[in-house]
């Protein structure tokens, strides 16, 4: 802890500030035209307007954040609920694994966005569509990491648990699940990232509530405000950063035993 | 040996001819996908009107929305484009791209469409329903809000969502929206497909309203005035051709939109092809865009000076 966490953090911010200053300078010098990439000062102005006036006017930034967060959490949550149990099962049984293999490997390479037209047919243009698309994007990273996590557990450990008379339930809950947790966390972090990526694109195709960060960026494109487009991107980046930090904190807490 | 020499000289001659053709003024053109408002561009290409003016027009971009086309202008990928008046003014006002409107492409030509079985008889019946527009700050956004205003309705009385025209039909068919406003031929397509019914034509919302324009990138206006004039000549000729040769215009419309003949023929009847810009309605667009908060222009007159190219096709409005 020498130097203290505070000064350490400030040190980390330094390159960010330097890049922002350089970016601002390039804009001010006219090297990077404002209509291609607005300087940070303009982006902050756009951000302030997103908060005060909203985009489309009347739809505030907080509402957009809440709608997008809800969709991402819904999609990733559903993926967790399905992919973790399935992953534990597939990790445990080689036979099930080989049975599932063609299905997994056939659907996994399909980009979630290719599902958009079908999603709209099945679930309409509401939240459910976006949740479904995010679910598809988040599902495979969690599934594959869970399987890998189970496979990484020392074989002897599993065998002895069985020999010592562990029931099915105990085996899954007390041996396989905890053993696979580090890998599952890796999967979740990837899944949330993929979730945000697919969310924005899913919202580009239209949402019914009129709220969502992707929808907001599309609106900024419609009215041709590059500063607000970049401000929207910045907001997504910040939220993604915060969520990742939260997951890592939870990981550190849950895996203290390591 | 003699044969080879003849061949070679033929080759040389054809090369010379080719370079002669390449000396034609190159122009990169953009327009919107399946937008029948831009028929004059397609007619001028198909009938060789651009070539006749010594222009080598290359289609450099086909877009789903005017805002996308403005981004292409900003990245210097287009010299000239057909697009809506609303997105082009918005882009100029928000300094997204430097273009100048030099001619009108069409007037009217949009419609509010409800489901075929809808009981709605007037806009008031759509209160509380979800209605799709093709984009914010689009001509149709403007028309729809204007229609609401003249019906004495608040914009909050309906839920406005953005769906791109190709997807509007499916959204209407599956009952996800109650109505949409779109440019032709999407409005008529909903009717000929039996999915929709026209509630209000844009000519009923605002008689003779300007819709799409021919816009040039600033560099062309500044350094190639002769090219601009030639292009406008071809554009005016194509516009006149559409008015005089409906059948051939329909054929070209079918070819470029991929839609059936009945739809294109009916849709053409709802579009007024005219090539001259007028100042007064443009001013109305500008003040509306400001009022909605899409642009921050405080001096609409100054914006118009920046937006309208004085050497373009302009009809002086009567005082």
Coordinates of C-alpha atoms in Angstrom, one line a residue:
Chain A
X1 CA 0.0 0.0 0.0
X2 CA 2.9 2.3 -0.3
X3 CA 2.0 5.6 -1.9
X4 CA -1.7 5.0 -1.0
X5 CA -4.5 4.1 -3.4
X6 CA -5.5 7.7 -3.9
X7 CA -2.3 8.9 -5.5
X8 CA -2.1 5.6 -7.4
X9 CA -5.5 6.3 -9.0
X10 CA -4.5 9.8 -9.8
X11 CA -1.5 8.5 -11.6
X12 CA -3.7 6.2 -13.6
X13 CA -5.8 9.2 -14.7
X14 CA -2.9 11.1 -16.0
X15 CA -2.7 9.4 -19.4
X16 CA -6.4 9.8 -19.8
X17 CA -6.1 13.6 -19.2
X18 CA -3.1 13.7 -21.6
X19 CA -5.0 12.0 -24.4
X20 CA -8.0 14.3 -23.8
X21 CA -5.8 17.4 -24.0
X22 CA -4.1 16.2 -27.1
X23 CA -7.5 15.5 -28.7
X24 CA -8.7 18.9 -27.8
X25 CA -5.5 20.5 -29.2
X26 CA -5.8 18.6 -32.5
X27 CA -9.3 19.9 -32.8
X28 CA -8.4 23.5 -31.9
X29 CA -5.5 23.5 -34.4
X30 CA -7.9 22.3 -37.1
X31 CA -6.0 19.1 -37.7
X32 CA -9.1 17.0 -36.8
X33 CA -12.2 18.7 -38.3
X34 CA -15.0 19.1 -35.7
X35 CA -17.5 17.5 -37.9
X36 CA -15.5 14.3 -38.1
X37 CA -14.5 14.1 -34.4
X38 CA -15.7 16.8 -32.1
X39 CA -13.2 17.8 -29.4
X40 CA -13.8 16.8 -25.7
X41 CA -15.1 20.2 -24.8
X42 CA -17.8 19.9 -27.4
X43 CA -18.6 16.3 -26.3
X44 CA -19.0 17.5 -22.7
X45 CA -21.3 20.3 -24.0
X46 CA -23.3 17.6 -25.8
X47 CA -23.4 15.5 -22.7
X48 CA -24.7 18.4 -20.7
X49 CA -27.5 18.9 -23.2
X50 CA -28.3 15.2 -23.2
X51 CA -28.9 15.5 -19.4
X52 CA -30.7 18.9 -19.4
X53 CA -32.7 18.7 -22.6
X54 CA -32.7 15.0 -23.5
X55 CA -32.6 13.4 -27.0
X56 CA -35.1 13.4 -28.7
X57 CA -35.9 16.5 -26.7
X58 CA -37.8 15.4 -23.6
X59 CA -36.2 12.0 -23.3
X60 CA -33.5 12.4 -20.6
X61 CA -30.2 10.6 -20.4
X62 CA -31.1 8.8 -17.2
X63 CA -34.1 7.2 -18.8
X64 CA -31.9 6.0 -21.7
X65 CA -29.4 4.5 -19.2
X66 CA -32.1 2.8 -17.2
X67 CA -33.8 1.3 -20.2
X68 CA -30.5 -0.1 -21.6
X69 CA -29.3 -1.4 -18.2
X70 CA -32.6 -3.2 -17.8
X71 CA -32.2 -4.9 -21.1
X72 CA -28.6 -5.9 -20.5
X73 CA -29.3 -7.2 -17.0
X74 CA -32.3 -9.1 -18.3
X75 CA -30.4 -10.7 -21.2
X76 CA -27.3 -11.5 -19.2
X77 CA -29.4 -12.7 -16.2
X78 CA -31.4 -15.1 -18.4
X79 CA -28.1 -16.3 -19.9
X80 CA -26.7 -16.9 -16.4
X81 CA -29.8 -18.9 -15.4
X82 CA -29.6 -21.2 -18.4
X83 CA -25.9 -21.4 -19.2
X84 CA -24.5 -22.1 -15.7
X85 CA -26.6 -25.2 -14.9
X86 CA -26.2 -26.4 -18.5
X87 CA -22.5 -25.8 -18.4
X88 CA -22.0 -27.7 -15.1
X89 CA -24.0 -30.6 -16.6
X90 CA -22.1 -30.6 -19.9
X91 CA -18.8 -30.3 -18.0
X92 CA -19.6 -33.3 -15.9
X93 CA -20.7 -35.6 -18.6
X94 CA -18.6 -36.4 -21.7
X95 CA -21.5 -38.1 -23.3
X96 CA -23.8 -35.1 -23.0
X97 CA -21.0 -32.9 -24.2
X98 CA -20.5 -34.8 -27.4
X99 CA -24.3 -34.8 -27.9
X100 CA -24.5 -31.0 -27.5
X101 CA -21.3 -30.3 -29.4
X102 CA -22.8 -29.9 -33.0
X103 CA -25.6 -27.7 -31.7
X104 CA -23.3 -25.4 -29.7
X105 CA -20.7 -25.1 -32.5
X106 CA -23.4 -24.5 -35.1
X107 CA -25.2 -21.7 -33.3
X108 CA -22.2 -20.1 -31.6
X109 CA -20.7 -18.5 -34.7
X110 CA -24.0 -16.9 -35.7
X111 CA -23.7 -13.2 -34.8
X112 CA -26.5 -12.2 -32.4
X113 CA -27.4 -9.4 -34.8
X114 CA -28.3 -11.9 -37.5
X115 CA -31.2 -12.9 -35.2
X116 CA -32.7 -9.4 -35.2
X117 CA -35.2 -10.0 -38.0
X118 CA -36.4 -13.2 -36.3
X119 CA -36.4 -11.6 -32.9
X120 CA -38.7 -8.9 -34.1
X121 CA -41.0 -11.5 -35.7
X122 CA -41.1 -13.5 -32.4
X123 CA -41.1 -10.8 -29.8
X124 CA -42.0 -7.6 -31.6
X125 CA -40.0 -4.4 -31.3
X126 CA -40.3 -4.2 -27.5
X127 CA -37.8 -4.9 -24.8
X128 CA -38.2 -8.6 -25.1
X129 CA -36.5 -8.6 -28.5
X130 CA -33.5 -6.8 -27.2
X131 CA -33.3 -9.1 -24.2
X132 CA -33.4 -12.1 -26.5
X133 CA -30.6 -10.8 -28.7
X134 CA -28.5 -10.0 -25.6
X135 CA -29.2 -13.4 -24.2
X136 CA -27.9 -15.0 -27.4
X137 CA -24.7 -12.9 -27.2
X138 CA -24.2 -13.6 -23.5
X139 CA -25.1 -17.3 -23.5
X140 CA -22.1 -18.9 -25.2
X141 CA -19.3 -17.1 -23.3
X142 CA -20.9 -18.2 -20.0
X143 CA -21.6 -21.7 -21.2
X144 CA -18.2 -22.4 -22.6
X145 CA -16.4 -20.9 -19.6
X146 CA -18.5 -22.9 -17.2
X147 CA -17.7 -26.1 -19.1
X148 CA -14.0 -25.2 -19.1
X149 CA -14.2 -24.4 -15.4
X150 CA -15.6 -27.8 -14.6
X151 CA -13.0 -29.6 -16.7
X152 CA -10.3 -27.6 -14.9
X153 CA -11.3 -29.1 -11.6
X154 CA -8.8 -31.7 -10.5
X155 CA -10.2 -35.1 -11.4
X156 CA -9.2 -36.7 -8.2
X157 CA -11.2 -34.1 -6.2
X158 CA -14.4 -35.1 -8.0
X159 CA -13.6 -38.8 -7.8
X160 CA -13.0 -38.6 -4.0
X161 CA -16.2 -36.6 -3.5
X162 CA -18.1 -39.3 -5.3
X163 CA -16.2 -42.1 -3.3
X164 CA -17.0 -40.3 0.0
X165 CA -20.7 -40.6 -0.9
X166 CA -21.5 -37.1 -2.1
X167 CA -25.0 -37.1 -3.7
X168 CA -25.7 -35.5 -7.1
X169 CA -26.9 -32.3 -5.5
X170 CA -23.9 -32.0 -3.2
X171 CA -21.5 -32.8 -6.1
X172 CA -22.9 -30.0 -8.2
X173 CA -23.4 -27.4 -5.5
X174 CA -20.4 -28.1 -3.3
X175 CA -17.7 -29.3 -5.7
X176 CA -18.4 -28.5 -9.4
X177 CA -20.0 -25.0 -9.0
X178 CA -17.4 -23.6 -6.6
X179 CA -14.6 -25.2 -8.6
X180 CA -15.9 -23.6 -11.8
X181 CA -16.6 -20.2 -10.3
X182 CA -13.4 -18.5 -11.3
X183 CA -14.0 -19.5 -14.9
X184 CA -17.7 -18.6 -14.7
X185 CA -16.7 -15.1 -13.7
X186 CA -14.5 -14.8 -16.7
X187 CA -17.4 -15.9 -18.8
X188 CA -19.7 -13.3 -17.1
X189 CA -17.3 -10.5 -17.7
X190 CA -17.1 -11.4 -21.4
X191 CA -20.9 -11.9 -21.6
X192 CA -21.6 -8.4 -20.1
X193 CA -19.2 -6.9 -22.7
X194 CA -20.9 -8.7 -25.5
X195 CA -24.3 -7.8 -24.1
X196 CA -23.5 -4.1 -24.4
X197 CA -22.2 -4.5 -27.9
X198 CA -25.4 -6.3 -29.1
X199 CA -27.7 -4.0 -27.1
X200 CA -26.7 -0.9 -28.9
X201 CA -27.1 -2.6 -32.3
X202 CA -30.4 -4.2 -31.3
X203 CA -31.7 -0.8 -30.2
X204 CA -30.6 0.7 -33.6
X205 CA -33.4 -1.3 -35.2
X206 CA -36.0 0.6 -33.2
X207 CA -37.4 0.3 -29.7
X208 CA -41.0 0.9 -28.7
X209 CA -40.4 2.8 -25.4
X210 CA -38.3 5.5 -27.1
X211 CA -35.6 4.9 -24.5
X212 CA -32.2 3.2 -24.7
X213 CA -28.6 4.4 -25.3
X214 CA -28.4 2.8 -28.7
X215 CA -31.7 4.5 -29.7
X216 CA -30.3 7.8 -28.3
X217 CA -27.2 7.5 -30.4
X218 CA -29.3 6.7 -33.5
X219 CA -31.3 9.9 -32.8
X220 CA -28.2 11.9 -32.5
X221 CA -27.2 10.5 -35.9
X222 CA -30.6 11.5 -37.3
X223 CA -30.2 15.1 -36.2
X224 CA -26.5 15.0 -37.1
X225 CA -24.9 15.9 -33.8
X226 CA -21.5 14.2 -33.8
X227 CA -20.8 15.6 -30.3
X228 CA -23.9 13.8 -28.9
X229 CA -23.0 10.6 -30.7
X230 CA -19.6 10.6 -29.0
X231 CA -21.2 11.6 -25.7
X232 CA -23.5 8.6 -25.9
X233 CA -20.5 6.4 -26.7
X234 CA -18.7 7.8 -23.7
X235 CA -21.7 7.0 -21.4
X236 CA -21.8 3.4 -22.6
X237 CA -18.1 3.1 -22.0
X238 CA -18.4 4.5 -18.5
X239 CA -21.3 2.2 -17.6
X240 CA -19.5 -0.8 -19.0
X241 CA -16.4 0.2 -17.0
X242 CA -18.4 0.5 -13.8
X243 CA -20.2 -2.8 -14.3
X244 CA -16.9 -4.6 -14.9
X245 CA -15.5 -3.1 -11.7
X246 CA -18.5 -4.3 -9.8
X247 CA -18.1 -7.9 -11.2
X248 CA -14.5 -7.9 -10.2
X249 CA -15.3 -6.7 -6.7
X250 CA -17.9 -9.5 -6.4
X251 CA -15.4 -12.0 -7.7
X252 CA -12.8 -10.9 -5.2
X253 CA -15.3 -11.3 -2.4
X254 CA -16.7 -14.6 -3.5
X255 CA -13.3 -16.2 -4.3
X256 CA -11.6 -15.1 -1.1
X257 CA -11.0 -18.8 -0.3
X258 CA -8.5 -19.0 -3.2
Chain B
X1 CA 2.5 -8.9 -89.3
X2 CA 0.3 -6.4 -91.0
X3 CA -2.7 -7.8 -89.1
X4 CA -1.0 -7.2 -85.8
X5 CA -0.1 -3.7 -86.8
X6 CA -3.8 -3.0 -87.7
X7 CA -4.8 -4.6 -84.4
X8 CA -2.4 -2.5 -82.5
X9 CA -3.5 0.7 -84.1
X10 CA -7.1 -0.2 -83.4
X11 CA -6.1 -0.7 -79.8
X12 CA -4.4 2.6 -79.7
X13 CA -7.4 4.3 -81.2
X14 CA -9.8 2.7 -78.8
X15 CA -7.5 3.7 -75.9
X16 CA -7.5 7.3 -77.2
X17 CA -11.3 7.1 -77.4
X18 CA -11.4 5.8 -73.8
X19 CA -9.3 8.6 -72.5
X20 CA -11.5 11.0 -74.4
X21 CA -14.5 9.7 -72.5
X22 CA -12.6 9.8 -69.2
X23 CA -12.1 13.5 -69.8
X24 CA -15.8 13.8 -69.0
X25 CA -16.3 15.5 -65.6
X26 CA -16.5 12.8 -62.9
X27 CA -19.2 13.2 -60.2
X28 CA -20.0 10.9 -57.3
X29 CA -23.7 10.7 -56.8
X30 CA -25.7 9.5 -53.7
X31 CA -29.4 8.8 -53.3
X32 CA -31.8 6.9 -50.9
X33 CA -32.6 3.3 -51.4
X34 CA -36.0 2.7 -53.1
X35 CA -37.0 6.3 -52.7
X36 CA -39.2 7.1 -55.7
X37 CA -38.7 10.8 -55.0
X38 CA -35.3 10.4 -56.5
X39 CA -36.6 9.1 -59.8
X40 CA -35.1 12.0 -61.7
X41 CA -31.6 10.8 -60.9
X42 CA -32.4 7.3 -62.1
X43 CA -34.0 8.6 -65.3
X44 CA -31.0 10.8 -66.0
X45 CA -28.7 7.8 -65.5
X46 CA -30.8 5.4 -67.6
X47 CA -31.5 7.9 -70.4
X48 CA -28.0 9.1 -70.6
X49 CA -28.9 12.7 -69.7
X50 CA -25.8 13.1 -67.6
X51 CA -23.6 11.8 -70.4
X52 CA -25.2 14.2 -72.8
X53 CA -24.0 17.1 -70.5
X54 CA -20.5 15.7 -70.5
X55 CA -20.8 14.3 -67.0
X56 CA -19.5 10.9 -65.9
X57 CA -21.8 10.3 -63.0
X58 CA -20.9 7.4 -60.7
X59 CA -23.3 6.1 -58.1
X60 CA -21.1 6.3 -55.0
X61 CA -23.6 5.6 -52.3
X62 CA -27.2 4.3 -51.8
X63 CA -28.4 5.2 -48.3
X64 CA -31.3 4.2 -46.0
X65 CA -31.6 7.7 -44.5
X66 CA -30.8 11.3 -45.3
X67 CA -28.6 11.6 -42.2
X68 CA -26.5 8.7 -43.5
X69 CA -26.0 10.5 -46.8
X70 CA -25.0 13.6 -45.0
X71 CA -22.3 11.6 -43.2
X72 CA -21.0 10.5 -46.6
X73 CA -20.9 14.2 -47.6
X74 CA -19.0 15.0 -44.5
X75 CA -16.4 12.3 -45.3
X76 CA -16.0 13.8 -48.8
X77 CA -17.3 10.6 -50.4
X78 CA -20.0 12.4 -52.5
X79 CA -20.1 15.3 -54.8
X80 CA -23.9 15.5 -55.3
X81 CA -26.8 13.8 -53.7
X82 CA -30.6 13.5 -53.7
X83 CA -32.0 13.7 -50.2
X84 CA -34.6 15.2 -48.0
X85 CA -34.8 18.9 -47.3
X86 CA -35.1 18.4 -43.6
X87 CA -31.9 16.3 -43.1
X88 CA -29.9 18.4 -45.4
X89 CA -30.8 21.7 -43.6
X90 CA -30.3 20.0 -40.2
X91 CA -26.8 18.9 -41.3
X92 CA -25.9 22.3 -42.5
X93 CA -27.2 24.0 -39.4
X94 CA -25.4 21.6 -37.1
X95 CA -22.2 21.9 -39.1
X96 CA -22.2 18.2 -39.9
X97 CA -21.4 18.7 -43.6
X98 CA -21.2 21.6 -46.0
X99 CA -23.7 21.1 -48.8
X100 CA -25.8 23.5 -50.7
X101 CA -29.3 22.8 -52.1
X102 CA -29.4 23.7 -55.8
X103 CA -32.7 22.2 -57.0
X104 CA -35.8 20.6 -55.9
X105 CA -36.2 16.8 -56.6
X106 CA -39.9 16.6 -55.8
X107 CA -42.8 18.0 -53.9
X108 CA -45.3 16.1 -51.8
X109 CA -45.1 12.3 -52.1
X110 CA -45.5 11.0 -48.5
X111 CA -48.5 9.6 -46.6
X112 CA -49.7 8.5 -43.2
X113 CA -50.8 4.9 -43.5
X114 CA -53.0 3.0 -41.0
X115 CA -53.7 -0.7 -40.9
X116 CA -56.2 -1.9 -43.6
X117 CA -58.8 -2.8 -41.0
X118 CA -58.2 0.2 -38.8
X119 CA -61.3 2.1 -37.7
X120 CA -59.3 5.4 -37.7
X121 CA -61.0 8.1 -39.9
X122 CA -58.9 11.0 -38.8
X123 CA -55.7 11.7 -36.9
X124 CA -57.6 12.2 -33.7
X125 CA -58.4 8.5 -33.8
X126 CA -54.7 7.7 -33.4
X127 CA -54.5 9.2 -30.0
X128 CA -52.6 7.0 -27.6
X129 CA -51.3 4.8 -30.4
X130 CA -47.8 4.0 -31.6
X131 CA -46.8 5.6 -34.9
X132 CA -43.6 5.1 -36.8
X133 CA -41.6 7.8 -38.5
X134 CA -38.5 7.1 -40.7
X135 CA -36.2 9.2 -38.5
X136 CA -35.9 12.3 -36.4
X137 CA -35.5 15.6 -38.4
X138 CA -36.7 13.8 -41.5
X139 CA -39.3 15.4 -43.9
X140 CA -41.8 12.9 -42.6
X141 CA -41.1 13.8 -38.9
X142 CA -41.9 17.3 -39.9
X143 CA -45.1 16.5 -41.8
X144 CA -46.4 14.2 -39.1
X145 CA -45.9 16.8 -36.3
X146 CA -47.5 19.5 -38.6
X147 CA -50.5 17.2 -39.1
X148 CA -50.8 16.7 -35.4
X149 CA -50.7 20.4 -34.9
X150 CA -53.4 21.2 -37.4
X151 CA -55.5 18.5 -35.8
X152 CA -55.1 20.3 -32.6
X153 CA -53.2 17.4 -31.0
X154 CA -50.1 17.5 -28.8
X155 CA -47.1 15.5 -30.0
X156 CA -47.4 13.6 -26.6
X157 CA -50.8 12.3 -27.6
X158 CA -49.2 9.6 -29.6
X159 CA -46.0 7.4 -29.2
X160 CA -43.6 8.2 -32.0
X161 CA -41.0 5.6 -32.7
X162 CA -38.3 5.4 -35.4
X163 CA -38.4 2.5 -37.9
X164 CA -36.7 2.5 -41.3
X165 CA -39.3 2.3 -44.1
X166 CA -38.4 -1.2 -45.4
X167 CA -39.4 -2.6 -41.9
X168 CA -42.5 -0.4 -41.5
X169 CA -44.7 -2.7 -43.5
X170 CA -43.9 -5.7 -41.4
X171 CA -44.4 -3.7 -38.2
X172 CA -47.8 -2.6 -39.4
X173 CA -48.8 -6.0 -40.5
X174 CA -47.9 -7.6 -37.2
X175 CA -49.7 -4.9 -35.3
X176 CA -46.7 -3.5 -33.5
X177 CA -47.6 0.0 -34.8
X178 CA -50.9 1.5 -35.5
X179 CA -49.7 3.7 -38.4
X180 CA -46.6 5.0 -40.1
X181 CA -45.6 7.9 -42.3
X182 CA -43.3 7.2 -45.1
X183 CA -42.2 8.3 -48.5
X184 CA -43.4 6.7 -51.7
X185 CA -43.4 3.9 -52.8
X186 CA -43.6 2.5 -49.2
X187 CA -46.9 4.1 -48.5
X188 CA -48.5 2.8 -51.6
X189 CA -46.9 -0.6 -51.2
X190 CA -48.8 -1.0 -47.9
X191 CA -52.0 -0.4 -49.8
X192 CA -51.3 -2.6 -52.8
X193 CA -50.2 -5.4 -50.5
X194 CA -53.5 -5.1 -48.7
X195 CA -51.9 -4.3 -45.4
X196 CA -52.6 -0.6 -45.1
X197 CA -54.9 2.2 -46.0
X198 CA -53.9 5.8 -46.6
X199 CA -55.2 8.0 -43.8
X200 CA -53.7 11.3 -45.0
X201 CA -51.6 12.2 -48.0
X202 CA -48.8 14.7 -47.3
X203 CA -50.4 17.0 -50.0
X204 CA -53.4 17.2 -47.6
X205 CA -51.1 18.0 -44.7
X206 CA -49.2 20.8 -46.5
X207 CA -50.2 21.4 -50.1
X208 CA -47.3 21.5 -52.5
X209 CA -44.7 21.0 -49.7
X210 CA -41.1 20.7 -50.9
X211 CA -39.6 17.3 -50.1
X212 CA -36.3 16.2 -51.6
X213 CA -33.5 18.3 -53.0
X214 CA -30.4 18.0 -55.1
X215 CA -27.5 19.0 -52.9
X216 CA -23.9 19.6 -53.9
X217 CA -20.8 19.4 -51.8
X218 CA -19.3 22.8 -51.1
X219 CA -16.2 22.0 -53.1
X220 CA -18.2 21.4 -56.3
X221 CA -20.1 24.6 -55.9
X222 CA -16.9 26.6 -55.3
X223 CA -14.6 25.1 -57.9
X224 CA -16.7 23.5 -60.5
X225 CA -19.6 25.8 -61.3
X226 CA -19.9 24.6 -64.9
X227 CA -20.3 21.0 -63.6
X228 CA -23.1 22.1 -61.3
X229 CA -24.9 23.9 -64.2
X230 CA -24.6 20.8 -66.4
X231 CA -25.9 18.5 -63.7
X232 CA -28.9 20.8 -63.0
X233 CA -29.6 20.8 -66.8
X234 CA -29.7 17.0 -66.8
X235 CA -31.8 17.0 -63.7
X236 CA -34.4 19.4 -65.1
X237 CA -34.5 17.4 -68.3
X238 CA -35.1 14.2 -66.4
X239 CA -37.9 15.9 -64.4
X240 CA -39.6 17.0 -67.6
X241 CA -39.1 13.5 -69.0
X242 CA -41.0 11.9 -66.0
X243 CA -43.9 14.3 -66.6
X244 CA -44.0 13.6 -70.3
X245 CA -43.3 9.8 -70.4
X246 CA -45.2 8.2 -67.5
X247 CA -44.8 4.6 -68.8
X248 CA -41.0 4.8 -69.2
X249 CA -40.8 6.6 -65.8
X250 CA -42.7 3.7 -64.2
X251 CA -40.4 1.2 -65.9
X252 CA -37.3 2.9 -64.5
X253 CA -39.0 3.2 -61.1
X254 CA -39.7 -0.5 -61.0
X255 CA -36.1 -1.2 -62.0
X256 CA -34.6 0.9 -59.2
X257 CA -37.0 0.1 -56.4
X258 CA -37.5 -3.5 -57.1
X259 CA -41.3 -3.1 -56.5
X260 CA -44.1 -4.2 -58.7
X261 CA -45.5 -2.0 -61.5
X262 CA -48.9 -1.4 -60.0
X263 CA -47.3 0.0 -56.8
X264 CA -44.9 2.2 -58.6
X265 CA -47.5 3.5 -61.0
X266 CA -49.9 4.4 -58.2
X267 CA -47.1 5.9 -56.1
X268 CA -46.0 8.1 -58.9
X269 CA -49.5 9.7 -58.9
X270 CA -48.8 10.9 -55.4
X271 CA -45.5 12.6 -56.1
X272 CA -45.2 16.0 -57.7
X273 CA -42.0 16.2 -59.8
X274 CA -40.7 19.8 -59.9
X275 CA -37.1 21.1 -60.0
X276 CA -37.3 24.6 -58.7
X277 CA -36.7 25.6 -55.1
X278 CA -38.7 28.2 -53.3
X279 CA -37.5 30.2 -50.3
X280 CA -40.6 30.5 -48.2
X281 CA -41.3 26.8 -47.5
X282 CA -37.6 26.3 -46.8
X283 CA -37.8 29.0 -44.2
X284 CA -40.7 27.1 -42.6
X285 CA -38.6 23.9 -42.4
X286 CA -35.8 25.9 -40.7
X287 CA -37.9 27.5 -38.1
X288 CA -39.6 24.2 -37.3
X289 CA -36.3 22.4 -36.8
X290 CA -35.3 25.1 -34.5
X291 CA -38.5 25.0 -32.6
X292 CA -38.1 21.2 -32.0
X293 CA -34.6 21.6 -30.7
X294 CA -33.0 19.7 -33.6
X295 CA -30.9 22.7 -34.6
X296 CA -29.8 25.7 -32.7
X297 CA -30.1 28.3 -35.5
X298 CA -31.2 31.7 -34.2
X299 CA -31.1 33.5 -37.6
X300 CA -33.1 31.4 -40.2
X301 CA -32.3 34.0 -42.9
X302 CA -28.6 33.4 -42.4
X303 CA -29.1 29.7 -42.5
X304 CA -30.9 30.0 -45.8
X305 CA -28.1 32.0 -47.3
X306 CA -25.8 29.2 -46.3
X307 CA -28.1 26.4 -47.5
X308 CA -29.5 27.6 -50.8
X309 CA -27.1 27.8 -53.8
X310 CA -28.0 31.1 -55.6
X311 CA -26.9 29.7 -59.0
X312 CA -29.3 26.8 -58.6
X313 CA -32.8 26.4 -59.9
X314 CA -34.8 28.8 -57.8
X315 CA -38.3 30.2 -58.3
X316 CA -38.7 33.6 -56.8
X317 CA -41.7 33.5 -54.5
X318 CA -44.3 36.1 -55.0
X319 CA -44.2 38.7 -52.2

